């Protein structure tokens, strides 16, 4: 049965490991730098305008938001990183939460959203490495591809592949949350993560 991505509900936010969901369903962990368009990508996937909050306040940087997809898998929306104006206390909270989640063994698939226009940041590279360390497969989504000329897409994807040292077998796909470019391919890849 194909996944019905429209069938989605918010389950809860986790601010500490005690709130992590542990019912055995696969968890797709979505990570990305603040403002990369992670919320917009999630909204596009589930066909809602304001499901994951776009431009969410930077104060909400230390919680994982869990959504249940078609009763089959969790989409775990990880707090964004790299936002300059976050306090040290908040950044530390973020670090502790991420460390616990990445060590929990709960991640089935990583989905890392990067900006298609730029070379991934040092934080993006760190995040990819954290996913590699879990041993789970990683899917990299190069978002905002609508801002590129056609001729720039392939070279930029290549630079992303190289900078993140994307492994053989891990997918990298161009996407536009704004325009919907690449949606079919992304849904196909996500279905693959859930064993469809
Ligand atoms: P988040 O902080 O990663 O959750 O990012 P948001 O989803 O809040 O998006 C940050 C900004 O980027 C917003 O102004 C979005 O409208 C814009 N944005 C997100 N995705 C795209 C895209 O694919 N193309 C363009 N041009 N803008 C985008």
Coordinates of C-alpha atoms and ligand atoms in Angstrom, one line a residue:
X1 CA 0.0 0.0 0.0
X2 CA 1.4 3.4 -1.0
X3 CA 1.8 5.9 1.8
X4 CA -0.9 8.5 2.1
X5 CA 1.1 11.6 2.9
X6 CA -2.0 13.6 3.5
X7 CA -2.8 11.4 6.5
X8 CA -0.7 13.0 9.1
X9 CA -1.1 14.2 12.6
X10 CA 1.0 16.0 15.2
X11 CA 1.8 13.7 18.1
X12 CA 3.9 15.7 20.5
X13 CA 7.0 17.7 21.1
X14 CA 10.0 16.3 23.0
X15 CA 12.2 18.6 25.0
X16 CA 14.1 15.7 26.7
X17 CA 14.8 12.0 26.2
X18 CA 11.9 11.0 28.4
X19 CA 9.6 12.4 25.8
X20 CA 11.1 10.4 22.9
X21 CA 8.6 8.1 21.2
X22 CA 9.6 4.4 21.5
X23 CA 6.8 2.4 20.1
X24 CA 8.8 0.7 17.4
X25 CA 7.5 2.6 14.4
X26 CA 10.3 3.8 12.0
X27 CA 11.4 7.4 12.6
X28 CA 12.5 9.7 9.8
X29 CA 14.5 12.4 11.4
X30 CA 14.4 15.7 9.5
X31 CA 17.3 18.1 10.1
X32 CA 18.4 21.4 8.7
X33 CA 19.9 24.7 9.4
X34 CA 17.4 27.4 10.5
X35 CA 15.7 29.1 7.6
X36 CA 16.8 26.4 5.0
X37 CA 13.1 25.7 4.5
X38 CA 12.7 22.5 6.6
X39 CA 9.2 23.5 7.7
X40 CA 8.2 24.4 4.1
X41 CA 9.5 21.1 2.9
X42 CA 7.5 19.2 5.5
X43 CA 4.4 21.2 4.6
X44 CA 4.9 20.5 0.9
X45 CA 5.3 16.7 1.7
X46 CA 2.0 16.6 3.7
X47 CA 0.2 19.0 1.5
X48 CA -0.6 21.5 4.2
X49 CA 0.1 25.2 4.4
X50 CA 0.9 25.6 8.0
X51 CA 1.5 22.2 9.4
X52 CA 5.1 22.6 10.5
X53 CA 5.4 26.2 11.3
X54 CA 7.2 28.2 8.7
X55 CA 9.5 30.9 10.2
X56 CA 9.0 29.4 13.7
X57 CA 10.4 31.6 16.4
X58 CA 14.0 31.0 17.1
X59 CA 13.1 30.5 20.8
X60 CA 11.7 27.1 20.0
X61 CA 15.0 25.6 19.0
X62 CA 15.2 22.8 21.5
X63 CA 12.4 20.4 20.8
X64 CA 11.7 17.6 18.5
X65 CA 8.2 17.7 16.9
X66 CA 6.8 14.3 16.1
X67 CA 4.2 13.7 13.4
X68 CA 2.6 10.4 12.6
X69 CA 2.5 9.6 8.8
X70 CA -0.3 7.4 7.7
X71 CA -0.2 5.5 11.0
X72 CA 3.1 3.9 9.8
X73 CA 6.1 6.0 10.6
X74 CA 7.1 9.1 12.5
X75 CA 8.4 12.2 11.0
X76 CA 10.7 13.7 13.7
X77 CA 11.2 17.4 13.0
X78 CA 14.5 18.2 14.7
X79 CA 15.1 21.7 15.9
X80 CA 17.0 23.8 13.3
X81 CA 20.6 24.8 13.9
X82 CA 23.0 27.6 13.0
X83 CA 20.7 30.4 14.0
X84 CA 23.1 33.2 15.1
X85 CA 21.0 34.9 17.7
X86 CA 20.4 31.8 19.9
X87 CA 21.8 32.1 23.5
X88 CA 24.5 29.8 24.7
X89 CA 22.1 28.1 27.1
X90 CA 19.7 27.4 24.3
X91 CA 22.5 26.1 22.1
X92 CA 23.6 23.8 24.9
X93 CA 20.1 22.5 25.4
X94 CA 20.0 21.8 21.6
X95 CA 23.3 19.9 21.8
X96 CA 22.2 17.7 24.7
X97 CA 18.9 16.9 23.1
X98 CA 20.5 16.0 19.7
X99 CA 23.2 14.0 21.4
X100 CA 20.5 12.0 23.2
X101 CA 18.4 11.5 20.2
X102 CA 21.3 10.5 17.9
X103 CA 22.5 8.0 20.6
X104 CA 19.0 6.6 21.2
X105 CA 19.0 4.2 18.3
X106 CA 15.6 5.4 17.4
X107 CA 16.5 7.0 14.0
X108 CA 15.6 4.8 11.1
X109 CA 16.4 7.3 8.3
X110 CA 18.0 10.7 8.2
X111 CA 16.6 13.4 6.0
X112 CA 19.0 16.4 5.8
X113 CA 17.7 19.6 4.2
X114 CA 20.4 21.8 2.7
X115 CA 20.3 24.9 0.6
X116 CA 20.7 24.1 -3.1
X117 CA 22.4 27.4 -3.8
X118 CA 25.3 27.1 -1.5
X119 CA 28.1 24.8 -0.4
X120 CA 26.9 23.1 2.8
X121 CA 28.0 24.8 6.0
X122 CA 30.3 23.3 8.6
X123 CA 27.2 22.6 10.7
X124 CA 25.6 20.7 7.8
X125 CA 28.7 18.6 7.5
X126 CA 28.6 17.9 11.3
X127 CA 25.0 16.9 11.0
X128 CA 25.6 14.5 8.1
X129 CA 28.4 12.9 10.1
X130 CA 26.1 12.4 13.1
X131 CA 23.7 10.6 10.8
X132 CA 26.5 8.5 9.3
X133 CA 27.5 7.6 12.9
X134 CA 24.1 6.2 13.6
X135 CA 24.6 3.8 10.7
X136 CA 21.2 4.7 9.2
X137 CA 20.7 5.7 5.6
X138 CA 20.6 9.4 4.7
X139 CA 18.6 11.3 2.2
X140 CA 19.8 14.8 1.4
X141 CA 17.3 17.3 0.0
X142 CA 18.7 20.3 -1.7
X143 CA 15.9 22.8 -1.2
X144 CA 15.3 26.2 -2.9
X145 CA 16.3 24.9 -6.3
X146 CA 13.8 27.4 -7.8
X147 CA 16.4 30.0 -7.1
X148 CA 19.0 28.4 -9.4
X149 CA 19.3 28.5 -13.1
X150 CA 18.9 25.1 -14.7
X151 CA 22.6 25.0 -15.6
X152 CA 23.6 25.5 -12.0
X153 CA 21.6 22.6 -10.6
X154 CA 24.0 19.7 -11.5
X155 CA 27.2 21.4 -10.5
X156 CA 25.7 22.5 -7.2
X157 CA 24.4 19.0 -6.4
X158 CA 27.9 17.7 -7.1
X159 CA 29.4 20.2 -4.7
X160 CA 26.9 19.2 -2.0
X161 CA 27.6 15.5 -2.6
X162 CA 31.3 16.1 -2.2
X163 CA 31.2 18.5 0.8
X164 CA 28.9 16.2 2.7
X165 CA 30.8 13.1 1.6
X166 CA 27.5 11.5 0.6
X167 CA 27.9 7.7 0.6
X168 CA 27.2 5.4 -2.3
X169 CA 23.6 4.4 -1.9
X170 CA 22.5 7.5 -0.1
X171 CA 20.2 9.7 -2.1
X172 CA 20.5 13.4 -3.0
X173 CA 17.6 15.1 -4.6
X174 CA 16.8 18.6 -5.7
X175 CA 13.7 20.2 -4.4
X176 CA 11.6 23.4 -4.2
X177 CA 9.2 23.7 -1.3
X178 CA 8.1 26.9 -2.8
X179 CA 7.2 25.6 -6.3
X180 CA 6.9 21.9 -5.7
X181 CA 9.8 20.9 -8.1
X182 CA 11.1 17.4 -7.3
X183 CA 8.1 16.5 -5.1
X184 CA 7.3 13.2 -6.9
X185 CA 10.9 12.0 -6.6
X186 CA 11.1 13.0 -2.9
X187 CA 7.9 11.2 -2.1
X188 CA 9.2 8.1 -4.0
X189 CA 12.4 8.2 -1.9
X190 CA 10.4 8.7 1.3
X191 CA 8.2 5.7 0.5
X192 CA 11.4 3.7 0.0
X193 CA 12.4 4.6 3.5
X194 CA 9.2 3.1 4.8
X195 CA 9.7 -0.1 2.9
X196 CA 7.0 0.4 0.3
Ligands
LIG1 P1 13.0 26.5 8.5 O1 13.5 27.5 9.5 O2 14.1 25.7 8.0 O3 11.8 25.7 9.0 O4 12.5 27.4 7.2 P2 11.1 27.9 6.7 O5 10.3 26.8 6.2 O6 10.5 28.7 7.8 O7 11.5 28.8 5.5 C1 12.4 29.9 5.6 C2 12.2 30.8 4.5 O8 12.6 30.3 3.2 C3 10.7 31.3 4.3 O9 10.7 32.6 4.0 C4 10.3 30.4 3.2 O10 9.2 31.0 2.4 C5 11.5 30.3 2.3 N1 11.6 29.0 1.5 C6 11.4 27.8 2.0 N2 11.5 26.9 1.0 C7 11.8 27.6 -0.2 C8 12.0 27.2 -1.5 O11 12.0 26.1 -1.9 N3 12.2 28.3 -2.4 C9 12.3 29.6 -2.0 N4 12.5 30.5 -2.9 N5 12.1 29.9 -0.7 C10 11.8 29.0 0.2

